[in-house]
Amino acid sequence: MHAPSPMALLLIAIVVLVLFGRGKVSSLMGEVGKGITAFKKGVKEGAEDIDAAAHSEPKELEQLKTADDIERARAELAAERAKLDAERARTGADSALRDVTPTDTTKL
């Protein structure tokens, strides 16, 4: 499908302006601008958080100096992994219960 011509875009803009009025359209564009700004800010903060987390991991590993600390960290990781596996199994069971579509479509 091809792009609309500049004349068609101008006609659409005039119709929108007539239907909604100049004030409504300008406030809508202002809200769109604020949304774009907020999105860019969120992306930037997310990247900063990831960078901060990447730089903090070696410091956490340096704190694990004794064998007891390493075993404790392994036990915590295993417990966290077990929680995640249980949550994944529960979510899978919930989604299987929610699926009420018939599997045999010949009986429909």
Short mmCIF file of C-alpha atoms in Angstrom, two decimals:
data_model
loop_
_atom_site.label_atom_id
_atom_site.label_comp_id
_atom_site.label_asym_id
_atom_site.label_seq_id
_atom_site.Cartn_x
_atom_site.Cartn_y
_atom_site.Cartn_z
CA MET A 1 0.00 0.00 0.00
CA HIS A 2 1.38 3.41 -0.86
CA ALA A 3 1.56 6.53 1.31
CA PRO A 4 -1.19 9.16 1.03
CA SER A 5 -0.43 12.21 -1.04
CA PRO A 6 0.33 15.59 0.58
CA MET A 7 -3.08 16.85 -0.61
CA ALA A 8 -4.83 13.98 1.17
CA LEU A 9 -2.88 14.67 4.37
CA LEU A 10 -3.80 18.36 4.18
CA LEU A 11 -7.47 17.48 3.71
CA ILE A 12 -7.37 15.11 6.70
CA ALA A 13 -5.72 17.83 8.83
CA ILE A 14 -8.39 20.37 7.86
CA VAL A 15 -11.22 17.94 8.66
CA VAL A 16 -9.71 17.14 12.07
CA LEU A 17 -9.24 20.84 12.81
CA VAL A 18 -12.85 21.62 11.87
CA LEU A 19 -14.27 18.70 13.87
CA PHE A 20 -12.29 19.16 17.08
CA GLY A 21 -11.31 22.82 17.04
CA ARG A 22 -7.91 24.44 17.35
CA GLY A 23 -7.81 24.36 21.18
CA LYS A 24 -8.53 20.65 21.43
CA VAL A 25 -5.99 19.72 18.76
CA SER A 26 -3.25 21.88 20.31
CA SER A 27 -3.87 20.44 23.80
CA LEU A 28 -3.77 16.94 22.33
CA MET A 29 -0.44 17.65 20.64
CA GLY A 30 0.88 19.04 23.93
CA GLU A 31 -0.07 15.80 25.69
CA VAL A 32 1.63 13.76 22.94
CA GLY A 33 4.79 15.84 23.42
CA LYS A 34 4.71 15.27 27.19
CA GLY A 35 4.27 11.54 26.63
CA ILE A 36 7.26 11.38 24.29
CA THR A 37 9.38 13.33 26.78
CA ALA A 38 8.36 11.02 29.63
CA PHE A 39 9.14 7.97 27.49
CA LYS A 40 12.61 9.25 26.63
CA LYS A 41 13.27 10.05 30.30
CA GLY A 42 12.17 6.54 31.31
CA VAL A 43 14.42 4.91 28.72
CA LYS A 44 17.37 7.01 29.89
CA GLU A 45 16.75 6.15 33.57
CA GLY A 46 16.40 2.47 32.69
CA ALA A 47 19.73 2.51 30.88
CA GLU A 48 21.35 4.24 33.85
CA ASP A 49 19.92 1.62 36.23
CA ILE A 50 21.27 -1.19 34.06
CA ASP A 51 24.71 0.44 33.93
CA ALA A 52 24.69 0.93 37.70
CA ALA A 53 23.71 -2.71 38.25
CA ALA A 54 26.44 -3.90 35.89
CA HIS A 55 29.07 -1.93 37.79
CA SER A 56 27.84 -3.03 41.22
CA GLU A 57 27.97 -6.80 40.58
CA PRO A 58 31.74 -7.17 40.93
CA LYS A 59 31.62 -5.39 44.30
CA GLU A 60 29.03 -7.87 45.54
CA LEU A 61 31.17 -10.78 44.39
CA GLU A 62 34.21 -9.36 46.18
CA GLN A 63 32.28 -9.56 49.45
CA LEU A 64 32.00 -13.34 49.09
CA LYS A 65 35.42 -14.25 50.45
CA THR A 66 34.82 -17.24 52.68
CA ALA A 67 33.45 -20.63 51.76
CA ASP A 68 30.51 -20.07 54.13
CA ASP A 69 29.57 -16.87 52.29
CA ILE A 70 29.71 -18.67 48.97
CA GLU A 71 27.56 -21.56 50.24
CA ARG A 72 25.04 -19.12 51.74
CA ALA A 73 24.83 -17.26 48.41
CA ARG A 74 24.36 -20.56 46.55
CA ALA A 75 21.58 -21.58 48.94
CA GLU A 76 19.85 -18.22 48.45
CA LEU A 77 20.09 -18.60 44.69
CA ALA A 78 18.70 -22.13 44.85
CA ALA A 79 15.78 -20.95 47.01
CA GLU A 80 15.07 -18.09 44.61
CA ARG A 81 15.22 -20.48 41.65
CA ALA A 82 12.78 -22.84 43.40
CA LYS A 83 10.38 -19.94 44.00
CA LEU A 84 10.57 -18.92 40.34
CA ASP A 85 10.00 -22.50 39.17
CA ALA A 86 6.96 -22.83 41.46
CA GLU A 87 5.57 -19.52 40.20
CA ARG A 88 6.12 -20.60 36.59
CA ALA A 89 4.34 -23.90 37.23
CA ARG A 90 1.44 -22.13 38.95
CA THR A 91 1.13 -19.64 36.09
CA GLY A 92 1.16 -22.47 33.57
CA ALA A 93 -1.55 -24.31 35.49
CA ASP A 94 -3.65 -21.14 35.74
CA SER A 95 -3.39 -20.49 32.01
CA ALA A 96 -4.31 -24.10 31.27
CA LEU A 97 -7.42 -23.72 33.42
CA ARG A 98 -8.40 -20.47 31.70
CA ASP A 99 -8.17 -21.99 28.23
CA VAL A 100 -11.71 -23.15 27.57
CA THR A 101 -11.49 -23.46 23.81
CA PRO A 102 -12.43 -26.89 22.55
CA THR A 103 -9.53 -28.92 21.19
CA ASP A 104 -11.72 -31.10 18.99
CA THR A 105 -13.29 -28.81 16.41
CA THR A 106 -15.13 -31.62 14.61
CA LYS A 107 -17.83 -31.61 17.31
CA LEU A 108 -18.70 -27.96 16.81
#
